[in-house]
Short mmCIF file of C-alpha atoms and ligand atoms in Angstrom, two decimals:
data_model
loop_
_atom_site.label_atom_id
_atom_site.label_comp_id
_atom_site.label_asym_id
_atom_site.label_seq_id
_atom_site.Cartn_x
_atom_site.Cartn_y
_atom_site.Cartn_z
CA MET E 1 81.25 139.66 67.14
CA SER E 2 82.33 136.04 67.29
CA ASP E 3 86.05 136.74 67.66
CA THR E 4 85.71 139.60 70.15
CA ILE E 5 87.90 139.21 73.25
CA ARG E 6 86.85 142.10 75.51
CA PHE E 7 83.20 143.07 75.98
CA LEU E 8 83.17 146.68 77.10
CA LEU E 9 80.27 148.76 78.33
CA SER E 10 80.32 152.55 78.14
CA GLU E 11 80.25 154.76 81.25
CA ALA E 12 76.59 155.43 80.47
CA ASP E 13 75.90 151.69 80.95
CA LEU E 14 77.10 151.76 84.54
CA PRO E 15 74.24 150.32 86.66
CA ARG E 16 72.00 152.94 88.34
CA PHE E 17 70.75 150.49 90.96
CA TRP E 18 72.13 147.75 93.14
CA TYR E 19 70.17 144.48 92.91
CA ASN E 20 68.78 143.08 96.16
CA VAL E 21 68.25 139.32 95.79
CA GLN E 22 66.13 139.28 98.98
CA ALA E 23 63.22 140.57 96.88
CA ASP E 24 63.31 137.38 94.79
CA SER E 25 64.36 134.93 97.49
CA PRO E 26 61.88 132.20 98.43
CA LEU E 27 63.63 131.85 101.80
CA PRO E 28 62.70 133.75 104.97
CA PRO E 29 65.59 135.78 106.45
CA ALA E 30 66.93 134.34 109.73
CA PRO E 31 67.09 136.65 112.75
CA VAL E 32 70.34 138.41 113.70
CA LEU E 33 71.05 138.22 117.43
CA ARG E 34 72.87 140.40 119.93
CA PRO E 35 76.04 138.67 121.16
CA ASP E 36 75.37 139.64 124.79
CA THR E 37 71.65 138.85 125.23
CA MET E 38 71.03 136.55 122.23
CA GLU E 39 67.87 138.55 121.56
CA PRO E 40 67.19 139.85 118.03
CA VAL E 41 69.25 142.97 117.31
CA THR E 42 67.56 146.35 117.20
CA PRO E 43 68.61 149.24 114.91
CA ASP E 44 69.75 150.92 118.16
CA PHE E 45 72.35 148.27 118.80
CA LEU E 46 73.62 148.29 115.22
CA SER E 47 73.71 152.10 114.99
CA VAL E 48 76.72 152.18 117.33
CA LEU E 49 78.66 150.51 114.51
CA PHE E 50 76.90 151.47 111.26
CA PRO E 51 75.08 154.49 109.80
CA MET E 52 71.27 154.08 109.52
CA GLU E 53 71.22 153.96 105.73
CA LEU E 54 73.40 150.83 105.73
CA ILE E 55 71.29 149.24 108.49
CA LEU E 56 68.19 149.81 106.34
CA GLN E 57 69.92 148.22 103.35
CA GLU E 58 70.83 145.28 105.58
CA VAL E 59 67.15 144.40 106.06
CA SER E 60 65.67 145.83 102.84
CA GLN E 61 63.27 143.76 100.72
CA GLU E 62 63.30 146.26 97.81
CA ARG E 63 64.49 144.69 94.56
CA TYR E 64 66.46 147.74 93.39
CA ILE E 65 68.25 150.35 95.50
CA GLU E 66 69.49 153.48 93.78
CA ILE E 67 73.26 154.02 93.68
CA PRO E 68 74.02 157.58 94.90
CA GLN E 69 75.29 159.89 92.18
CA GLU E 70 78.57 160.60 94.05
CA VAL E 71 79.31 156.89 94.29
CA ARG E 72 78.58 156.39 90.57
CA GLU E 73 80.95 159.27 89.78
CA ILE E 74 83.82 157.47 91.48
CA TYR E 75 82.80 154.04 90.12
CA ARG E 76 83.44 155.64 86.72
CA LEU E 77 87.18 155.76 87.48
CA TYR E 78 87.24 151.99 86.86
CA ARG E 79 83.72 150.77 86.00
CA PRO E 80 82.16 149.22 84.05
CA THR E 81 84.93 146.62 84.25
CA PRO E 82 85.71 144.43 81.21
CA LEU E 83 84.22 141.02 80.57
CA VAL E 84 86.92 139.01 78.83
CA ARG E 85 86.69 135.84 76.76
CA ALA E 86 89.74 133.81 77.81
CA ARG E 87 90.41 132.45 74.32
CA ARG E 88 94.10 131.78 74.90
CA LEU E 89 93.24 129.78 78.03
CA GLU E 90 90.61 127.85 76.04
CA GLN E 91 93.30 127.04 73.45
CA ALA E 92 95.77 125.96 76.10
CA LEU E 93 93.13 123.60 77.49
CA GLN E 94 92.01 122.40 74.04
CA THR E 95 88.44 122.73 75.27
CA PRO E 96 85.22 123.32 73.34
CA ALA E 97 84.01 125.31 76.36
CA HIS E 98 83.83 129.10 76.20
CA ILE E 99 85.49 130.69 79.23
CA TYR E 100 84.66 134.26 80.25
CA PHE E 101 85.92 136.22 83.22
CA LYS E 102 84.74 139.46 84.79
CA ASN E 103 87.88 141.47 85.49
CA GLU E 104 87.52 143.16 88.89
CA SER E 105 91.31 143.34 89.21
CA VAL E 106 91.30 146.62 87.25
CA SER E 107 90.00 148.63 90.23
CA PRO E 108 92.51 151.09 91.76
CA SER E 109 92.80 148.92 94.88
CA GLY E 110 93.30 145.77 92.79
CA SER E 111 90.08 143.96 93.75
CA HIS E 112 86.28 144.08 93.83
CA LYS E 113 86.36 145.43 97.42
CA LEU E 114 86.35 149.07 96.31
CA ASN E 115 82.73 148.59 95.09
CA THR E 116 81.45 148.47 98.66
CA ALA E 117 84.20 150.60 100.25
CA LEU E 118 83.05 153.62 98.22
CA ALA E 119 79.39 153.07 99.13
CA GLN E 120 80.14 152.61 102.83
CA ALA E 121 82.36 155.71 102.97
CA PHE E 122 79.66 157.71 101.19
CA TYR E 123 76.85 156.76 103.62
CA ASN E 124 79.10 157.35 106.62
CA ARG E 125 80.13 160.79 105.41
CA ALA E 126 76.46 161.61 104.74
CA ALA E 127 75.61 160.59 108.34
CA GLY E 128 78.32 162.84 109.80
CA THR E 129 80.80 160.10 110.73
CA LYS E 130 84.32 161.51 111.22
CA ALA E 131 86.36 158.33 111.02
CA LEU E 132 86.03 154.64 110.20
CA THR E 133 87.72 151.69 111.85
CA THR E 134 88.30 148.35 110.19
CA GLU E 135 90.44 145.22 110.16
CA THR E 136 92.48 143.84 107.32
CA GLY E 137 94.29 140.55 106.84
CA ALA E 138 96.23 140.44 103.60
CA GLY E 139 95.45 144.13 103.04
CA GLN E 140 92.99 144.13 100.12
CA TRP E 141 90.10 145.42 102.20
CA GLY E 142 92.20 148.01 104.05
CA SER E 143 93.55 149.33 100.76
CA ALA E 144 90.07 149.66 99.25
CA LEU E 145 88.69 151.44 102.30
CA ALA E 146 91.73 153.75 102.47
CA ILE E 147 91.08 154.88 98.90
CA ALA E 148 87.36 155.34 99.61
CA CYS E 149 87.94 157.31 102.84
CA ASN E 150 90.40 159.51 100.98
CA PHE E 151 87.73 160.39 98.40
CA PHE E 152 85.04 161.10 101.02
CA GLY E 153 87.23 162.96 103.52
CA LEU E 154 87.05 160.42 106.37
CA ASP E 155 89.88 159.39 108.68
CA LEU E 156 90.62 155.65 108.76
CA GLU E 157 92.11 153.36 111.43
CA VAL E 158 93.13 149.95 110.13
CA TYR E 159 93.86 147.05 112.48
CA MET E 160 96.11 144.87 110.35
CA VAL E 161 96.86 141.29 111.43
CA LYS E 162 100.41 141.45 112.84
CA VAL E 163 101.95 138.72 110.68
CA SER E 164 100.61 140.40 107.54
CA TYR E 165 101.80 143.80 108.77
CA ARG E 166 105.29 142.35 108.90
CA GLN E 167 105.08 140.23 105.74
CA LYS E 168 103.27 142.73 103.51
CA PRO E 169 104.80 146.17 104.03
CA TYR E 170 103.71 147.31 100.56
CA ARG E 171 100.01 146.89 101.32
CA ARG E 172 100.54 148.95 104.49
CA ILE E 173 102.36 151.65 102.53
CA LEU E 174 99.53 151.73 99.97
CA MET E 175 97.02 152.36 102.78
CA GLU E 176 99.26 155.04 104.31
CA SER E 177 99.65 156.72 100.91
CA PHE E 178 95.91 157.39 101.03
CA GLY E 179 96.18 158.76 104.58
CA ALA E 180 95.09 155.73 106.63
CA LYS E 181 96.61 154.95 110.03
CA VAL E 182 97.64 151.29 110.17
CA PHE E 183 98.26 149.40 113.42
CA ALA E 184 99.70 145.91 113.88
CA SER E 185 97.00 143.89 115.69
CA PRO E 186 96.95 142.87 118.53
CA THR E 187 97.67 146.49 119.59
CA ASP E 188 97.80 148.17 122.98
CA ARG E 189 95.14 150.64 121.76
CA THR E 190 92.12 148.55 122.80
CA GLN E 191 91.15 146.68 125.93
CA TYR E 192 90.78 143.46 123.93
CA GLY E 193 94.17 143.92 122.26
CA ARG E 194 95.83 144.55 125.63
CA SER E 195 94.24 141.41 127.09
CA VAL E 196 95.56 139.33 124.17
CA LEU E 197 99.06 140.82 124.55
CA ALA E 198 99.05 140.28 128.32
CA ALA E 199 98.39 136.57 127.78
CA ASP E 200 100.87 136.29 124.90
CA PRO E 201 103.14 139.23 124.00
CA GLU E 202 104.24 137.40 120.81
CA ASN E 203 100.69 136.77 119.52
CA PRO E 204 100.87 137.00 115.67
CA GLY E 205 97.25 138.18 115.46
CA SER E 206 94.30 136.85 113.50
CA LEU E 207 91.41 138.26 111.53
CA GLY E 208 89.07 137.50 114.43
CA ILE E 209 91.21 139.49 116.88
CA ALA E 210 91.58 142.40 114.46
CA ILE E 211 87.79 142.55 113.92
CA SER E 212 87.28 142.65 117.67
CA GLU E 213 89.76 145.54 118.04
CA ALA E 214 88.19 147.55 115.21
CA VAL E 215 84.68 146.97 116.61
CA GLU E 216 85.80 148.02 120.09
CA ALA E 217 87.52 151.16 118.76
CA ALA E 218 84.26 152.25 117.08
CA ALA E 219 81.97 151.21 119.94
CA THR E 220 83.95 153.22 122.51
CA SER E 221 84.35 156.41 120.41
CA ASN E 222 81.18 158.21 121.59
CA GLY E 223 79.77 158.14 118.08
CA GLN E 224 82.82 159.73 116.42
CA LYS E 225 83.92 156.55 114.67
CA LYS E 226 81.93 153.84 112.93
CA TYR E 227 83.02 150.36 111.95
CA SER E 228 83.20 149.05 108.41
CA LEU E 229 83.21 145.41 107.23
CA GLY E 230 84.39 144.26 103.79
CA SER E 231 82.29 141.11 103.32
CA VAL E 232 79.58 138.83 104.78
CA LEU E 233 76.83 141.40 105.46
CA ASN E 234 73.80 141.93 103.20
CA HIS E 235 74.64 145.57 102.47
CA VAL E 236 78.18 144.64 101.37
CA ILE E 237 76.85 141.98 98.98
CA LEU E 238 74.23 144.43 97.71
CA HIS E 239 76.98 146.89 96.69
CA GLN E 240 78.87 144.11 94.88
CA THR E 241 75.93 143.36 92.55
CA VAL E 242 77.23 145.95 90.09
CA ILE E 243 79.53 143.10 89.00
CA GLY E 244 76.80 140.65 88.01
CA GLN E 245 74.50 143.27 86.53
CA GLU E 246 77.26 144.44 84.20
CA ALA E 247 78.12 140.83 83.38
CA LEU E 248 74.50 140.08 82.40
CA LYS E 249 74.65 142.88 79.82
CA GLN E 250 78.11 141.86 78.63
CA MET E 251 77.14 138.20 78.16
CA GLU E 252 74.27 139.48 76.05
CA MET E 253 76.79 141.45 73.96
CA ALA E 254 78.70 138.19 73.54
CA GLY E 255 75.51 136.50 72.39
CA GLU E 256 75.79 133.80 75.07
CA TYR E 257 74.39 132.94 78.46
CA PRO E 258 76.51 131.18 81.12
CA ASP E 259 75.81 127.54 81.98
CA VAL E 260 78.07 127.91 85.03
CA VAL E 261 79.00 130.95 87.15
CA ILE E 262 81.99 130.54 89.49
CA GLY E 263 83.55 132.64 92.26
CA CYS E 264 85.85 132.13 95.23
CA VAL E 265 84.33 132.59 98.69
CA GLY E 266 85.83 134.02 101.88
CA GLY E 267 82.85 135.83 103.34
CA GLY E 268 81.04 135.46 100.03
CA SER E 269 80.84 139.00 98.62
CA ASN E 270 82.59 138.75 95.24
CA PHE E 271 80.88 135.45 94.40
CA ALA E 272 77.47 136.80 95.42
CA GLY E 273 78.12 140.08 93.61
CA LEU E 274 78.57 138.19 90.36
CA ALA E 275 76.16 135.30 91.00
CA TYR E 276 73.08 136.93 92.61
CA PRO E 277 71.92 138.77 89.48
CA PHE E 278 72.14 135.38 87.69
CA LEU E 279 70.37 133.71 90.64
CA GLY E 280 67.63 136.32 90.20
CA GLU E 281 67.29 135.16 86.59
CA ASN E 282 67.08 131.54 87.78
CA LEU E 283 64.39 132.45 90.33
CA ARG E 284 62.31 134.85 88.23
CA ASN E 285 62.81 133.66 84.66
CA GLY E 286 63.40 129.93 84.95
CA ARG E 287 67.05 130.03 83.86
CA LYS E 288 69.12 127.08 85.05
CA THR E 289 72.63 128.47 85.48
CA ARG E 290 74.76 126.50 87.95
CA LEU E 291 76.30 128.80 90.58
CA ILE E 292 79.46 127.37 92.16
CA ALA E 293 81.19 128.85 95.22
CA VAL E 294 84.82 127.77 95.63
CA GLU E 295 86.52 127.62 99.02
CA PRO E 296 89.92 126.39 100.25
CA THR E 297 90.18 122.92 101.84
CA ALA E 298 91.89 124.77 104.72
CA ALA E 299 88.72 126.74 105.56
CA PRO E 300 85.81 124.78 104.06
CA SER E 301 82.85 126.40 105.79
CA LEU E 302 80.23 125.43 103.18
CA THR E 303 81.40 121.92 102.36
CA LYS E 304 82.39 120.84 105.90
CA GLY E 305 80.83 123.39 108.26
CA VAL E 306 77.58 123.32 110.21
CA TYR E 307 74.53 125.48 109.35
CA THR E 308 73.78 127.13 112.66
CA PHE E 309 73.95 130.33 114.73
CA ASP E 310 77.48 131.54 115.48
CA TYR E 311 79.41 134.70 116.35
CA GLY E 312 80.94 136.73 113.53
CA ASP E 313 84.20 137.31 115.45
CA THR E 314 86.57 135.67 117.92
CA ALA E 315 85.91 138.00 120.89
CA ARG E 316 82.11 137.50 120.55
CA MET E 317 81.38 141.22 120.17
CA ALA E 318 79.91 140.99 116.66
CA PRO E 319 76.29 139.86 116.14
CA ILE E 320 75.31 136.20 116.03
CA VAL E 321 74.03 135.12 112.62
CA LYS E 322 72.79 131.87 111.09
CA MET E 323 75.47 130.67 108.70
CA TYR E 324 77.67 127.77 107.65
CA THR E 325 80.47 127.93 110.19
CA LEU E 326 83.58 126.08 111.32
CA GLY E 327 83.22 127.68 114.78
CA HIS E 328 84.24 131.23 115.69
CA THR E 329 87.29 129.98 117.62
CA PHE E 330 88.63 128.10 114.58
CA VAL E 331 91.81 129.64 113.17
CA PRO E 332 92.41 128.40 109.61
CA PRO E 333 95.90 127.21 108.56
CA GLY E 334 98.13 129.88 106.97
CA ILE E 335 97.18 129.57 103.30
CA HIS E 336 98.26 132.47 101.11
CA ALA E 337 94.69 133.30 100.09
CA GLY E 338 94.28 135.43 103.24
CA GLY E 339 90.88 136.69 102.08
CA LEU E 340 89.46 133.17 102.26
CA ARG E 341 90.52 132.48 105.87
CA TYR E 342 87.20 133.14 107.57
CA HIS E 343 85.35 130.72 109.86
CA GLY E 344 81.86 131.56 108.58
CA MET E 345 79.98 132.54 105.42
CA ALA E 346 77.50 135.25 104.43
CA PRO E 347 74.06 134.35 105.89
CA SER E 348 72.28 134.85 102.55
CA LEU E 349 74.72 132.59 100.72
CA SER E 350 74.49 130.02 103.52
CA ALA E 351 70.70 129.96 103.19
CA PHE E 352 70.81 129.57 99.38
CA TYR E 353 73.37 126.77 99.70
CA ASP E 354 71.25 125.01 102.32
CA ALA E 355 68.25 125.25 99.96
CA GLY E 356 70.25 123.78 97.05
CA LEU E 357 70.11 126.99 94.99
CA ILE E 358 73.89 127.26 94.80
CA GLU E 359 76.69 124.66 94.91
CA ALA E 360 80.10 124.60 96.60
CA VAL E 361 83.44 122.85 96.17
CA ALA E 362 86.69 123.00 98.18
CA VAL E 363 90.11 122.97 96.51
CA PRO E 364 93.63 122.50 97.95
CA GLN E 365 96.24 125.27 97.79
CA ARG E 366 98.78 123.92 95.29
CA ALA E 367 96.13 123.11 92.67
CA THR E 368 94.99 126.75 92.82
CA PHE E 369 98.50 128.06 92.13
CA GLU E 370 98.91 125.59 89.27
CA ALA E 371 95.69 127.00 87.77
CA ALA E 372 96.80 130.57 88.49
CA LEU E 373 100.04 130.16 86.54
CA LEU E 374 98.30 128.50 83.58
CA PHE E 375 95.90 131.47 83.57
CA ALA E 376 98.74 134.01 83.92
CA ARG E 377 100.76 132.42 81.12
CA SER E 378 97.70 132.35 78.84
CA GLU E 379 96.00 135.66 79.65
CA GLY E 380 98.89 137.75 81.02
CA ILE E 381 97.36 138.53 84.43
CA VAL E 382 98.81 137.24 87.71
CA PRO E 383 95.66 136.60 89.77
CA ALA E 384 95.19 137.07 93.51
CA PRO E 385 95.60 133.72 95.35
CA GLU E 386 91.91 134.03 96.30
CA SER E 387 90.80 134.41 92.68
CA ALA E 388 92.97 131.42 91.77
CA HIS E 389 90.38 129.24 93.54
CA ALA E 390 87.73 130.33 91.03
CA ILE E 391 90.17 129.81 88.15
CA ARG E 392 90.89 126.25 89.34
CA VAL E 393 87.23 125.29 89.13
CA ALA E 394 86.68 127.17 85.85
CA ILE E 395 89.53 125.12 84.37
CA ASP E 396 88.12 121.89 85.83
CA GLN E 397 84.75 122.71 84.26
CA ALA E 398 86.41 123.36 80.90
CA LEU E 399 88.34 120.06 81.10
CA GLU E 400 85.15 118.17 81.96
CA ALA E 401 83.46 119.79 78.95
CA ARG E 402 86.36 118.59 76.80
CA GLU E 403 86.04 115.04 78.10
CA ARG E 404 82.32 115.03 77.36
CA GLY E 405 82.69 116.85 74.04
CA GLU E 406 80.29 119.53 75.29
CA LYS E 407 80.16 123.22 74.51
CA ARG E 408 79.79 124.78 77.94
CA VAL E 409 79.71 128.51 78.69
CA ILE E 410 81.70 129.26 81.84
CA LEU E 411 81.88 132.61 83.61
CA PHE E 412 84.12 133.26 86.60
CA ASN E 413 84.99 136.29 88.69
CA LEU E 414 88.60 137.47 88.64
CA SER E 415 88.16 139.16 92.02
CA GLY E 416 91.66 140.67 92.13
CA HIS E 417 95.24 140.68 90.89
CA GLY E 418 98.18 139.20 92.76
CA HIS E 419 100.78 141.96 92.48
CA PHE E 420 101.13 142.19 96.26
CA ASP E 421 101.12 138.40 96.64
CA LEU E 422 104.34 137.59 94.84
CA ALA E 423 105.90 136.03 97.94
CA ALA E 424 103.19 133.36 97.65
CA TYR E 425 104.10 132.79 94.00
CA GLU E 426 107.77 132.58 94.96
CA ALA E 427 106.93 129.87 97.48
CA TYR E 428 104.97 127.95 94.83
CA LEU E 429 107.75 128.29 92.25
CA ASN E 430 110.27 127.05 94.83
CA ASN E 431 108.08 124.05 95.53
CA ALA E 432 107.69 125.23 99.11
CA LEU E 433 103.89 125.46 99.30
CA GLU E 434 101.90 123.12 101.47
CA ASP E 435 98.54 121.58 100.73
CA TYR E 436 96.38 121.85 103.82
CA GLU E 437 93.81 119.12 104.10
CA TYR E 438 90.56 119.73 105.95
CA PRO E 439 91.69 120.39 109.56
CA LYS E 440 89.00 118.16 111.00
CA GLU E 441 90.15 117.96 114.62
CA ALA E 442 90.51 121.73 114.99
CA VAL E 443 87.03 122.22 113.52
CA MET E 444 85.49 119.56 115.78
CA GLU E 445 87.05 121.34 118.76
CA ALA E 446 85.84 124.78 117.63
CA LEU E 447 82.30 123.48 117.09
CA GLN E 448 82.16 122.75 120.84
CA HIS E 449 82.02 126.51 121.45
CA LEU E 450 78.96 127.50 119.44
CA PRO E 451 76.55 129.83 121.26
CA GLN E 452 73.54 128.07 122.79
CA VAL E 453 70.75 129.81 120.93
CA ALA E 454 67.09 128.98 121.50
CA VAL E 455 65.58 130.18 118.22
CA ALA E 456 63.38 128.09 115.96
C1 LIG M 1 88.75 139.69 100.12
C2 LIG M 1 88.93 138.99 98.84
C3 LIG M 1 88.20 137.83 98.53
C4 LIG M 1 87.29 137.13 99.51
O1 LIG M 1 86.24 137.88 100.00
P1 LIG M 1 84.74 137.67 99.52
O2 LIG M 1 83.95 138.57 100.39
O3 LIG M 1 84.39 136.23 99.68
O4 LIG M 1 84.71 138.08 98.09
C5 LIG M 1 88.36 137.25 97.29
N1 LIG M 1 89.21 137.77 96.38
C6 LIG M 1 89.94 138.88 96.64
C7 LIG M 1 90.89 139.39 95.61
C8 LIG M 1 89.83 139.53 97.87
O5 LIG M 1 90.54 140.62 98.13
#
């Protein structure tokens, strides 16, 4: 097997269960608070937005949760995804390291996000939901949910950040092809959107504003519509663990075990989906794999943020959670990795980072595109600008291994392809991309607006 490139599982090897790291975590879960009263949330409060089955998954302590048969059926359209040994990249780097990547870009939507979109659409349909609302920035999440809603017969309203709506018509058309209704946010459809437009008719929108509109649209629908989120929450991360569970089996096929596991982090779901099954091995079986989360210097919540309670959205309608945050009013600079422009981080990942169980690094934009093109020219895949952050650090690890003359086994998540992000590549090729340093003053200002929470 030593010269095998692609490690492929059969459909029968598709995981039957999602893995819930909470069962193996030594850390107590922090409370989730209502944004209005700052009291712990009740299922009642959450059930306006989510079906009960997802709320139960959010707080579950069970190690394994069965994947519904109907979800597995659709997973089979693209799962198990390949694990690939990046031999041509290794050669280009002249490194003794072995570099593997889990290829989530082969999903019909082009990223890992379909793994949770299908599960969320399934549980909503089962609970009698008629329609979902959501936000999307660059369009990866909206595309995944549009495909999932199409399969499960749900209507979908997507609040798409206005600048992206204008700059990325093809993502919008993809969503519409699957029957979704896409609106440029801020819209005049919600009270919050109208208030933003009244203050500034030219407002280009932001992810925070779009989340607030989607939440409001669900909350005021008399139970007809529920809201769906593509990252951050425990149930989203749970659904993504199919990635790491497959990768564990595939690394075994390769006869190796990773020394380092790497993923980019926006809200944390693709990194956690790959890394948590390996973290479980660290916690239960004494393995010592390093788990490295990679974020942009433009939105460095783990490496520069504060570990505290903060709102999940700009309009302060979403629950308050304990996480590494740059402040909910912070709007990150316009890097092309739209999926990484979030002020906070998944609470579970924040807690593991705080406890030293995972590591984090921040990388500047141009270095990620340099890595992306080296990867593309070696392996033939143009990666999503988000995934390029993971590739940058995988390459840095391989170069360090070369310097030290070490054989190191590196595994990273290729969370998506970049076929809808070619304008970003054009900007890089034309030498017109900026590096955004850590926007310290904006973060310091935003951190003045944290909620005053009196919880131990
Ligand atoms: C959304 C997205 C991300 C970032 O989200 P996470 O929840 O941190 O995974 C990363 N890569 C791609 C391709 C995405 O679409």
